[in-house]
Short mmCIF file of C-alpha atoms and ligand atoms in Angstrom, two decimals:
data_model
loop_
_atom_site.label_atom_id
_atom_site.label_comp_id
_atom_site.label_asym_id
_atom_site.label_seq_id
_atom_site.Cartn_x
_atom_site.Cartn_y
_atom_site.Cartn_z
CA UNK A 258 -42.74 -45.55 2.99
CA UNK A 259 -43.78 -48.87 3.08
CA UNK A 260 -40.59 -50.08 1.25
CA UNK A 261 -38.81 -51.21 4.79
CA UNK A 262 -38.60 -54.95 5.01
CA UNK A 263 -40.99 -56.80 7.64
CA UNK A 264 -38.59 -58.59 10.62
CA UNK A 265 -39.75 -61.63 8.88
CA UNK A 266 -38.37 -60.90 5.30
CA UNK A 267 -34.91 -59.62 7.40
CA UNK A 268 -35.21 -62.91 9.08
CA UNK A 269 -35.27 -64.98 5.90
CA UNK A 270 -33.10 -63.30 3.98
CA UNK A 271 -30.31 -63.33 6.61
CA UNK A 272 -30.64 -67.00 6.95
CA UNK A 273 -30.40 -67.40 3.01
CA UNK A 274 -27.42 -65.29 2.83
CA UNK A 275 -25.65 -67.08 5.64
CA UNK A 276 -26.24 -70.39 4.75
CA UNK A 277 -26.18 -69.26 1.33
CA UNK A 278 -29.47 -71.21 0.28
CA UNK A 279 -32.76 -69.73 -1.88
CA UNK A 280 -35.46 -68.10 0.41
CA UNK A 281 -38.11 -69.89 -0.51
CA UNK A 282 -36.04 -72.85 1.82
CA UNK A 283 -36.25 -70.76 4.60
CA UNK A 284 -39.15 -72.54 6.18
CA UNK A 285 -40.29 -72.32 9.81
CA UNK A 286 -39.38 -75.69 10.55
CA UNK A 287 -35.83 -75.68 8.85
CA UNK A 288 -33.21 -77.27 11.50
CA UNK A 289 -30.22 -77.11 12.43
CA UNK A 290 -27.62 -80.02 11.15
CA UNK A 291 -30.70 -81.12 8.55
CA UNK A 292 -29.11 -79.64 5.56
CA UNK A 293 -25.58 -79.92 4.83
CA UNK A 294 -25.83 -75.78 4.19
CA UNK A 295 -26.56 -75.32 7.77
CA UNK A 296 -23.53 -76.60 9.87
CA UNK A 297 -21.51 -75.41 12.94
CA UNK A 298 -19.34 -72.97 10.57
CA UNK A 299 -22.32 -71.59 8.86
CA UNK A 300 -24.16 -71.16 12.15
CA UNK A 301 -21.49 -68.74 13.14
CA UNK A 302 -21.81 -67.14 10.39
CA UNK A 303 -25.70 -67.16 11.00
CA UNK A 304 -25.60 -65.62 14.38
CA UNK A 305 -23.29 -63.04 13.44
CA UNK A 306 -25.71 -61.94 10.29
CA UNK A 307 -28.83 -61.82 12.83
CA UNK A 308 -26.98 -59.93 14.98
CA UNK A 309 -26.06 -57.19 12.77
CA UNK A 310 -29.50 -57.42 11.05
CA UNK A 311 -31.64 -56.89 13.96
CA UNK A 312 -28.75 -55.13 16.81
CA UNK A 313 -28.84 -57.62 19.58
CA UNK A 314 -26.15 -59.03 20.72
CA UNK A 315 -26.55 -62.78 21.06
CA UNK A 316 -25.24 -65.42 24.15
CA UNK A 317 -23.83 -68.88 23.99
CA UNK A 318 -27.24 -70.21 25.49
CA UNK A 319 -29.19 -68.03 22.43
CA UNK A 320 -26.28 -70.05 20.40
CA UNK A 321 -27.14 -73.35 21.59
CA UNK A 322 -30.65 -73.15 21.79
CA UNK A 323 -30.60 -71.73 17.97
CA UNK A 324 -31.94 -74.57 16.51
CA UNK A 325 -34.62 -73.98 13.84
CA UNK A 326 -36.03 -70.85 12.21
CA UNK A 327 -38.88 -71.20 14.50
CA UNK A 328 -36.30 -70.97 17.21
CA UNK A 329 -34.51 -68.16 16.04
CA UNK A 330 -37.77 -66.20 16.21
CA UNK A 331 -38.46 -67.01 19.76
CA UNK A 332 -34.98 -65.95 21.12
CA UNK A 333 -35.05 -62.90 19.08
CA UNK A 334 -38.53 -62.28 20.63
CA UNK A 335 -36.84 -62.11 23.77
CA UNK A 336 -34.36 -59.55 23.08
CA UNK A 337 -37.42 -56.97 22.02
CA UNK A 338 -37.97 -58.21 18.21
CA UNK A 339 -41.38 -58.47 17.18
CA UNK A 340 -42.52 -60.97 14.21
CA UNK B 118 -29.62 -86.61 34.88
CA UNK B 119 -26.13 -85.02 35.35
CA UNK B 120 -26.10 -83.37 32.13
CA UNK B 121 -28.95 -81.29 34.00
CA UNK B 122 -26.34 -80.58 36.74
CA UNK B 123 -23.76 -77.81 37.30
CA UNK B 124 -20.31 -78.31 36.19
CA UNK B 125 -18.41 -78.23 39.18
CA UNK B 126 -21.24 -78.75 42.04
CA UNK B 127 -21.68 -82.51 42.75
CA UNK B 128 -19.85 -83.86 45.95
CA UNK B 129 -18.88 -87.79 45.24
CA UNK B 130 -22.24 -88.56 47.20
CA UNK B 131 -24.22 -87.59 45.21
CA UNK B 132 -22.30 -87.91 42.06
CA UNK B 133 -21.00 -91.41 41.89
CA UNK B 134 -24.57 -93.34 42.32
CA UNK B 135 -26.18 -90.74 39.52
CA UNK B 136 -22.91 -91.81 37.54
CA UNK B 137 -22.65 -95.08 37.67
CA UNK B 138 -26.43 -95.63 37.07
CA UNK B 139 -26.09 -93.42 33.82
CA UNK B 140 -22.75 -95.76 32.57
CA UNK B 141 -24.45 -98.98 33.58
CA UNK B 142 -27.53 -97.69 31.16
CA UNK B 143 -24.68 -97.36 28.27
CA UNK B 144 -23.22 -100.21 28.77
CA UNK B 145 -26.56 -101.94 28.02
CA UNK B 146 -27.11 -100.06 25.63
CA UNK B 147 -24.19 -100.60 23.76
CA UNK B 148 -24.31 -104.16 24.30
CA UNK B 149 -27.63 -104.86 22.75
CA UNK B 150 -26.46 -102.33 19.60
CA UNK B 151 -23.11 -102.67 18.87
CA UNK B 152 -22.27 -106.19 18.17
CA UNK B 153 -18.00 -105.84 18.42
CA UNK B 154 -18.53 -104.25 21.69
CA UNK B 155 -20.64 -106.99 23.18
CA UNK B 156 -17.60 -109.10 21.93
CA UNK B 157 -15.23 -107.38 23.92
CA UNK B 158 -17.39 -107.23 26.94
CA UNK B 159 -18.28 -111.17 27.15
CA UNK B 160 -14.34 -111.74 26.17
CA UNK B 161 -13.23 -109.53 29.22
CA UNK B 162 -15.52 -109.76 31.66
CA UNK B 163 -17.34 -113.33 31.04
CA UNK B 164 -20.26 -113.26 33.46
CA UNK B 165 -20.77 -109.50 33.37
CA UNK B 166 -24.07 -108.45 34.59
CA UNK B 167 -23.88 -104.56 35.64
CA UNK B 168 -21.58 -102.66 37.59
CA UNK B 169 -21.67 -102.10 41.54
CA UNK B 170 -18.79 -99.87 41.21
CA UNK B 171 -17.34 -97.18 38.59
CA UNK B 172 -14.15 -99.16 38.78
CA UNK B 173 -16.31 -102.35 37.78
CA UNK B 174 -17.75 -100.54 34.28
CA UNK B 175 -16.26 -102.52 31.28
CA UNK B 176 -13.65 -100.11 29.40
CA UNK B 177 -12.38 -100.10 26.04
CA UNK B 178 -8.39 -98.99 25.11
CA UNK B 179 -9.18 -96.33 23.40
CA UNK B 180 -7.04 -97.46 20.32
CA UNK B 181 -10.07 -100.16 19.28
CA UNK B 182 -11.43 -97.11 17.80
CA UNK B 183 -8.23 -97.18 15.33
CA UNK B 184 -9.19 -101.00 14.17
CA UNK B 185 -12.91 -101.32 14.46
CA UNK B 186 -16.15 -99.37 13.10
CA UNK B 187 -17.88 -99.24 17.04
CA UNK B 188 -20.91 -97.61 16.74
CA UNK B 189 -24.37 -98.57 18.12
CA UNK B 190 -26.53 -96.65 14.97
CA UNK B 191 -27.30 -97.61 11.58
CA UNK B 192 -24.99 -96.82 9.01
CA UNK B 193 -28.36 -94.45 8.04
CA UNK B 194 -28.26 -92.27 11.26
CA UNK B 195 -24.73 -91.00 11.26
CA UNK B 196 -24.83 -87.71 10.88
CA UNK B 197 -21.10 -86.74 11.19
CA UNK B 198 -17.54 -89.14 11.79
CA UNK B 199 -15.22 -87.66 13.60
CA UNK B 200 -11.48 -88.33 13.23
CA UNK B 201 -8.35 -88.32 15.57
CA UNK B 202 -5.18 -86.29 14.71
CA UNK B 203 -3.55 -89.61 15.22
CA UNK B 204 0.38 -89.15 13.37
CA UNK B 205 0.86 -92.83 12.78
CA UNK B 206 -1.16 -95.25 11.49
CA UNK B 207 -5.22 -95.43 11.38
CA UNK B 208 -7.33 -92.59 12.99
CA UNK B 209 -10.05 -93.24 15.22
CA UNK B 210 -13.21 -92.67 13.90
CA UNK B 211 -16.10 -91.60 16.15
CA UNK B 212 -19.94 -91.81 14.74
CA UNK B 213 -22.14 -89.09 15.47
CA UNK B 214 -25.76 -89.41 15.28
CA UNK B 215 -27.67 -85.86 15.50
CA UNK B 216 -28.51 -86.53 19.04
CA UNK B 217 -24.96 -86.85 20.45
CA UNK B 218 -23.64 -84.44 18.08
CA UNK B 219 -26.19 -81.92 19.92
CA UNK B 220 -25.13 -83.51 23.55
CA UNK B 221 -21.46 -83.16 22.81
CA UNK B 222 -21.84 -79.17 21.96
CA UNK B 223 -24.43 -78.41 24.89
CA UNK B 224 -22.15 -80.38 27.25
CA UNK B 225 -19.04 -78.31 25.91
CA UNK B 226 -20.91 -74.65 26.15
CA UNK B 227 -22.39 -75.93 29.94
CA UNK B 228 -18.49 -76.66 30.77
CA UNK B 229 -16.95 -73.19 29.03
CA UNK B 230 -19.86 -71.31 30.15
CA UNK B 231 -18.27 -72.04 33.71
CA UNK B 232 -15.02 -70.31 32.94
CA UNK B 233 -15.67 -67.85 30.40
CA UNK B 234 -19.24 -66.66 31.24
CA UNK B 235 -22.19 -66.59 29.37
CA UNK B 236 -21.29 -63.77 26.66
CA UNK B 237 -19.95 -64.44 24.02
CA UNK B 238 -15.82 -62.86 24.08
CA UNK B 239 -14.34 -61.66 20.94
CA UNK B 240 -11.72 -64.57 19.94
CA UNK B 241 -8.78 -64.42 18.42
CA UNK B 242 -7.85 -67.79 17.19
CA UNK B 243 -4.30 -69.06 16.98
CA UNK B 244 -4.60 -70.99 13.73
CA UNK B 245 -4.65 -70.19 10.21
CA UNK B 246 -7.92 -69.04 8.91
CA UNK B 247 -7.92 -72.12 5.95
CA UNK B 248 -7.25 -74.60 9.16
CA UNK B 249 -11.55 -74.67 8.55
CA UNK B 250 -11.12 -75.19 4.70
CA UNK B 251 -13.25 -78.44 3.60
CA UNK B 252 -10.23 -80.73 3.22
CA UNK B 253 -9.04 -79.64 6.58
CA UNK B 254 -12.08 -79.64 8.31
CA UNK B 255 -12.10 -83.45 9.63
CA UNK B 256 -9.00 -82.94 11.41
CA UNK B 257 -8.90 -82.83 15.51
CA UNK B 258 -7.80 -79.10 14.63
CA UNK B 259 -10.54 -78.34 13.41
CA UNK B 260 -13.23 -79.59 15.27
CA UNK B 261 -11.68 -78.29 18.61
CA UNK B 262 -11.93 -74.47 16.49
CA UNK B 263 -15.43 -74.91 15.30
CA UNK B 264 -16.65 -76.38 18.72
CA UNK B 265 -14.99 -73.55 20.73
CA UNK B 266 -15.79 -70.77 18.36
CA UNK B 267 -19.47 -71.03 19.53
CA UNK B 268 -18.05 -69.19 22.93
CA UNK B 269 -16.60 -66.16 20.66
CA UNK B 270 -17.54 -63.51 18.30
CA UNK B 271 -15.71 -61.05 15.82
CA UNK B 272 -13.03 -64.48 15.47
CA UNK B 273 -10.21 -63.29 14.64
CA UNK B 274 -7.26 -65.64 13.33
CA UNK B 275 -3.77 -64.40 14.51
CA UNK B 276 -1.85 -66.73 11.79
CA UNK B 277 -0.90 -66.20 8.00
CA UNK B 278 -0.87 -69.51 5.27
CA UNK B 279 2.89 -69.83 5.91
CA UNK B 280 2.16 -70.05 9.80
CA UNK B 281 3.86 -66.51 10.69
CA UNK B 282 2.10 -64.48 12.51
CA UNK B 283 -0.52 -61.74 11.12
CA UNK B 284 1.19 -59.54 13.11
CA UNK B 285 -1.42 -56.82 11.42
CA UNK B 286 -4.82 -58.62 11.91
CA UNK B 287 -3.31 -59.46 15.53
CA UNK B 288 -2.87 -55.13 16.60
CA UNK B 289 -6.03 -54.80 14.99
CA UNK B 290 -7.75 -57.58 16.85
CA UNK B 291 -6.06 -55.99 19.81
CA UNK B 292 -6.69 -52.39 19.47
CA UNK B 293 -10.52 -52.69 19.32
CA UNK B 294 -11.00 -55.50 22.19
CA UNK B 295 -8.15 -55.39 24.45
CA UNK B 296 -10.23 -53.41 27.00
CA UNK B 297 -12.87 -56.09 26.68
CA UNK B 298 -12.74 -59.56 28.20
CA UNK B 299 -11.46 -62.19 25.03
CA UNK B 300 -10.91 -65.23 24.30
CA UNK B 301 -8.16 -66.58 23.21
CA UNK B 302 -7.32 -70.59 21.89
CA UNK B 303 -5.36 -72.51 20.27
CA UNK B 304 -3.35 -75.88 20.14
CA UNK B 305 -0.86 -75.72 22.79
CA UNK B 306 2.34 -76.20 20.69
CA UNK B 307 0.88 -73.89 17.81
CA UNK B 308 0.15 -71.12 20.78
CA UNK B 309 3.63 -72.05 22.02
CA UNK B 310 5.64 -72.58 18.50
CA UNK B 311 3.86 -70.11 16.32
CA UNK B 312 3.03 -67.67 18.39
CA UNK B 313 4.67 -67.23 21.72
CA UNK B 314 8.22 -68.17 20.24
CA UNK B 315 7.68 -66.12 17.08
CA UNK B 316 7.23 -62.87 19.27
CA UNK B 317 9.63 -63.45 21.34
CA UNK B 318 11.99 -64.03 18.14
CA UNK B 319 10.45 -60.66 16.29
CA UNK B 320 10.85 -59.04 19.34
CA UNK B 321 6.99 -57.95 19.21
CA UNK B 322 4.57 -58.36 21.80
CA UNK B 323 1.16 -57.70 22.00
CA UNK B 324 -1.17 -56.94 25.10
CA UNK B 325 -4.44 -58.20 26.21
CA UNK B 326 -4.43 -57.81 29.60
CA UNK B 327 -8.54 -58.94 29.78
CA UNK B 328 -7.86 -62.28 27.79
CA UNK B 329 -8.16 -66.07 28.86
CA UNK B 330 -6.37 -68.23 27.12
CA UNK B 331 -7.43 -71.62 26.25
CA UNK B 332 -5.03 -74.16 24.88
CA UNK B 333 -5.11 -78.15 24.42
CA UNK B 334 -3.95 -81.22 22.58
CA UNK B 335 -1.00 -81.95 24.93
CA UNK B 336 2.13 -81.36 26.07
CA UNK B 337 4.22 -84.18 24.39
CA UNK B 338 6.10 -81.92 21.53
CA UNK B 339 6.79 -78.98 24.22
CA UNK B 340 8.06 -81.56 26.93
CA UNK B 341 10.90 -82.30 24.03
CA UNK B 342 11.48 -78.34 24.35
CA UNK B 343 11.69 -78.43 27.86
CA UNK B 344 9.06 -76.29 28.28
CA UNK B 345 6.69 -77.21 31.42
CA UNK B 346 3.26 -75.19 32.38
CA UNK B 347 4.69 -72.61 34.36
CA UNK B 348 7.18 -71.68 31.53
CA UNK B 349 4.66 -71.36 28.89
CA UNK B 350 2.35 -69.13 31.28
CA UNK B 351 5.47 -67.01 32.02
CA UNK B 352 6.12 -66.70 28.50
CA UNK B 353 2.52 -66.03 27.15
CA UNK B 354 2.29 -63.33 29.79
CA UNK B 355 5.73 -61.81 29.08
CA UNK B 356 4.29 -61.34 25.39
CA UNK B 357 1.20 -60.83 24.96
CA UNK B 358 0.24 -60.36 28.78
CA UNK B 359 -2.36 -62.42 29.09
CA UNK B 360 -2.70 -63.54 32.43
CA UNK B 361 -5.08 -66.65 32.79
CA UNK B 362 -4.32 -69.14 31.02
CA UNK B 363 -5.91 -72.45 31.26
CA UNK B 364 -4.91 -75.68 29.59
CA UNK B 365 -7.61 -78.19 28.86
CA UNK B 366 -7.62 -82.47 28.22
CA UNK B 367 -9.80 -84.65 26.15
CA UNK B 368 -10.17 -86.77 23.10
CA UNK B 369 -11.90 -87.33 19.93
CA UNK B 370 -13.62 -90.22 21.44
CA UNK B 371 -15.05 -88.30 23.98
CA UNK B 372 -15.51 -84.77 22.52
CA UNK B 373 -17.85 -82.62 25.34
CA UNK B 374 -16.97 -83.73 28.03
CA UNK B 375 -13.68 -81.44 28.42
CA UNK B 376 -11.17 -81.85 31.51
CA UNK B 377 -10.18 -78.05 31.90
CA UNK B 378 -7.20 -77.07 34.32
CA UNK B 379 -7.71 -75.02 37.54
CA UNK B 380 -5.93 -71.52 38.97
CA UNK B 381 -4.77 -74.52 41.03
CA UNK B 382 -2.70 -75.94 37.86
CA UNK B 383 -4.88 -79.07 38.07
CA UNK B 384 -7.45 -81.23 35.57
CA UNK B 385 -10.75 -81.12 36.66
CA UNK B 386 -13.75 -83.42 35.74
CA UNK B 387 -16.74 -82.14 35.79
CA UNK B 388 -20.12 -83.64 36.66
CA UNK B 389 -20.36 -85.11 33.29
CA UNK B 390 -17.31 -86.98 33.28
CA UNK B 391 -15.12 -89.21 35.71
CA UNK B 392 -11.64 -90.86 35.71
CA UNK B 393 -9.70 -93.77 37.23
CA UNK B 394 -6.02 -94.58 37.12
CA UNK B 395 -5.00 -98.36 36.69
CA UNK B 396 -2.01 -99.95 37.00
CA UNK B 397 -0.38 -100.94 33.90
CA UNK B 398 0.80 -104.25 35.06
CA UNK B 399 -2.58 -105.78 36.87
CA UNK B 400 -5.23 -103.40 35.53
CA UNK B 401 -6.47 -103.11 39.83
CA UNK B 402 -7.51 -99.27 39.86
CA UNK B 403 -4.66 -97.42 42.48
CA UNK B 404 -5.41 -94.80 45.16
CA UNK B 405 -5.28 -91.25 44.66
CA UNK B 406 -1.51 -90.14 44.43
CA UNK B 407 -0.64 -93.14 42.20
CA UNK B 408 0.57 -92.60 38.47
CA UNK B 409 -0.82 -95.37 36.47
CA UNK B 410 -3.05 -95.39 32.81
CA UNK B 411 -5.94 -92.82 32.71
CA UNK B 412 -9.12 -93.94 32.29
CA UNK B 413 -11.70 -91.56 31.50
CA UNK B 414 -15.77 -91.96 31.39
CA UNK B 415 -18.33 -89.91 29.90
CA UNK B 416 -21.91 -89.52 30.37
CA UNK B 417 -22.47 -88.30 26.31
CA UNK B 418 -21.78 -90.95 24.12
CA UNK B 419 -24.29 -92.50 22.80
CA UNK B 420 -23.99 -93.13 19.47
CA UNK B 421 -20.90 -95.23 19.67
CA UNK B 422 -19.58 -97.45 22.76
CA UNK B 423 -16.76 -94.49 24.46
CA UNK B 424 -18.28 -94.69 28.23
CA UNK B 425 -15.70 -95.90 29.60
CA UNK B 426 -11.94 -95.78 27.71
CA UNK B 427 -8.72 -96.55 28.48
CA UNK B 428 -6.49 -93.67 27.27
CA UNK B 429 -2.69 -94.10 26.28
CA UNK B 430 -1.83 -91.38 28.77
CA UNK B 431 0.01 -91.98 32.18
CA UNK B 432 -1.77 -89.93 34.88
CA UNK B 433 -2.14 -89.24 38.60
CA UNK B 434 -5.26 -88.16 40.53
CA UNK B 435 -4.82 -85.75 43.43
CA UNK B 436 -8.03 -85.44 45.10
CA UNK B 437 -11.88 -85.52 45.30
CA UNK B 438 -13.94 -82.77 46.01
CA UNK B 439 -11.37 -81.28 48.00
CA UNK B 440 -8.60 -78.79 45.39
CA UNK B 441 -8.12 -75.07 46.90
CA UNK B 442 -10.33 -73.72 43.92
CA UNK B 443 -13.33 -74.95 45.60
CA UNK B 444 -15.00 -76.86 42.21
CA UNK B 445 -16.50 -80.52 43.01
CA UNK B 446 -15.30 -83.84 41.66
CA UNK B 447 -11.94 -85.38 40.91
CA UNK B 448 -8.66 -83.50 39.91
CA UNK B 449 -5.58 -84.74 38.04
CA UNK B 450 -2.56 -84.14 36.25
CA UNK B 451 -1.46 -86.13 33.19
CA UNK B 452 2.10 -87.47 33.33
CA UNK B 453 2.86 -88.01 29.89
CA UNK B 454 2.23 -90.69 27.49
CA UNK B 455 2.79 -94.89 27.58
CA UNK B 456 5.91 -95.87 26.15
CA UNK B 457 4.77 -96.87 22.82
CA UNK B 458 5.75 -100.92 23.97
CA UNK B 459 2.67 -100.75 26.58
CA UNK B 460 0.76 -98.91 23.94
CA UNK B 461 0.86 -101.94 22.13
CA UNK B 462 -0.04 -104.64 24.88
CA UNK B 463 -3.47 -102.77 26.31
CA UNK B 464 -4.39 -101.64 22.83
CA UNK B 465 -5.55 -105.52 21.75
CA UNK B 466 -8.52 -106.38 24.16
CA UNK B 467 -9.45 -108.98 21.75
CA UNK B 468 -7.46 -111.24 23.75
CA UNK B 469 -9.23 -111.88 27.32
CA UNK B 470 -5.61 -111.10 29.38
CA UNK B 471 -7.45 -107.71 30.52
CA UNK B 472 -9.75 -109.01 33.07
CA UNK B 473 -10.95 -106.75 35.66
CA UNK B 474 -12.38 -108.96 38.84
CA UNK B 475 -14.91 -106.79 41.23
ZN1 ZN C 789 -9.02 -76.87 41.24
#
């Protein structure tokens, strides 16, 4: 079935349901600390929905260095996720 | 850069010229962008040029942060204000630009990273879980949560509304990570008063025999208890047996660049951060072994002039490079704070009778 969602549309979706914002804000380039949605207590809540979403289990460097969408894809790149 | 550095690494050789380089640099930078702090500096130190020394670095009592907007961005670029927990009268309030903001949490996960490892340790939190609510969440309380909760995962909060203890989310917590290494934190009077003290009182313990515990914001409240440091590890161990426990110093004015306490029992600065002790009555720094004010610099702020402060604490510093742990840089113990009196007399730098001569 072709009905399983691309690790992109996971990737969007678990940033709109963390941050709680509409997908179609989920852009490459969004940042972290540029929207109000997307502060310290929602980026907890951020790395704990990508880790669920995609099994990996995330370090305080991967935390810190979590800055953008963009970003996210990159460090989840390196623990075997393909986009 | 020594934000590039290791935390605990640099000898005094090669620390103090990278240092005082990076504090001359904000000085001058503050100067030219923050017009009340070029007023205090041309009060104080008429003449000043740049510093030869770290002693010679223009400091602010940290309590101008109480009276005055410093900040050296446009009202446009703050991105977040930070308040003290201050009880009486005006908070301090820090401005954050995105930049500092950024440095701050880097500079904080560098430092933790250090003691806790890279992973990321289950936490349980000793707060209550609305401590993070919207109306709370400018308080010192909170920030120090939200900034450590970026070392933990699966955070846990071991307190109900009323302050008891969850006792239920706590056995929980424990049952499925006590065999792991965890983190645990929390203010050290709420770790004491809530949680240590309420167990002992419920005669219920719990046991996480893998945990660190982390625990700040001072000692002032449990000194009226009597309890010292080595009570308060005796007790946490007798009741929850936890069995490192390490204590850690810093302010709101200078949030980062954390001063976290050794197996030793001792403060240490890290290669972000430095501190002198001054004498309360001529300002003249004293040697090592000498209890006197605490000042304390840091490398990260940018966004508003807190370089170089002068705290309301009392301290003493023990050493340089040299405590039995083996980690770099100065270590010190705090003594307490000023008697409110003093608190008064180094708070108002406005008027040039704090003049440091190098
Ligand atoms: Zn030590």
């Amino acid at each position: 079935m072709s009905n399983e969602p691309t690790n992109n549309e996971k990737l969007i979706s678990s940033f709109a349901t963390s941050l709680v914002i509409p997908e179609s804000q989920v852009s490459e380039s969004l940042a972290y600390n540029t929207i109000n949605e997307w502060d310290s207590t929602a980026h907890m809540l951020l790395i704990a929905e990508l880790e669920n979403t995609f099994n990996v289990m995330l370090d305080t460097d991967d935390i810190i260095d979590l800055s953008s969408v963009n970003k996210a894809k990159e460090i989840l790149a390196k623990h075997g996720i393909t986009f | 850069m020594l934000i590039e550095q290791a935390p605990y690494e640099l000898t005094v050789a090669k620390k103090a010229p990278l240092l005082l380089a990076q504090l001359n640099s904000l000085t001058a930078h503050h100067r030219e962008f923050c017009s009340e702090y070029e007023s205090v500096v041309t009060a104080q130190w008429p003449n000043y040029a740049v510093a030869n020394q770290l002693a010679a670095v223009p400091y602010l009592a940290v309590s101008l942060f109480k009276h005055l907007s410093l900040k050296s961005i446009p009202d446009s670029e703050v991105f977040k204000t930070l308040y003290s927990s201050g009880t009486t009268g005006n908070p301090s309030k820090i401005a954050l630009d995105r930049e500092t903001a950024g440095l701050q949490s880097k500079t904080l996960v560098k430092i933790m990273q250090h003691w806790l490892g890279k992973e990321r340790r289950p936490m349980l939190i000793i707060d209550k879980p609305s401590i993070l609510d919207a109306r709370n969440s400018f308080s010192a309380r909170a920030a120090g949560i939200k900034g450590l909760s970026f070392m933990g995962r699966n955070h846990c909060y071991a307190l109900n509304e009323d302050m008891s203890v969850n006792i239920d989310a706590v056995q929980q917590f424990c049952s499925e990570f006590a065999a792991k290494p965890v983190l645990v934190f929390g203010f050290t009077f709420m770790v004491w008063q809530y949680f240590v003290e309420q167990l002992k009182q419920s005669k219920q313990r719990i046991s996480l025999p893998n945990a660190i515990l982390l625990h700040s914001g001072g000692w002032k409240k449990l000194e009226d208890r009597a309890v010292d440091n080595a009570t308060f590890k005796q007790a946490v161990l007798e009741h929850t047996d936890i069995p490192k426990v390490h204590n850690f110093y810093g302010l709101v004015e200078q949030v980062g660049s954390i001063f976290v306490e050794c197996e030793q029992g001792h403060l240490h600065c890290s290669s972000y951060s430095d501190v002198l002790v001054r004498d309360a009555e001529t300002w003249h720094p004293l040697p090592l072994g000498k209890e006197g004010i605490l000042q304390l610099m840091s490398v990260l702020p940018k966004s508003y002039p807190g370089h170089s402060l002068l705290t309301e604490d009392r301290a003493v510093i023990l050493g340089e490079d040299d405590c039995l742990c083996g980690r770099k840089g100065k270590y010190f113990n705090i003594k307490g704070r000023l008697p409110k009196v003093d608190m008064r007399g180094c708070s108002d730098t406005f008027t040039p009778t704090v003049r440091e001569r190098s």
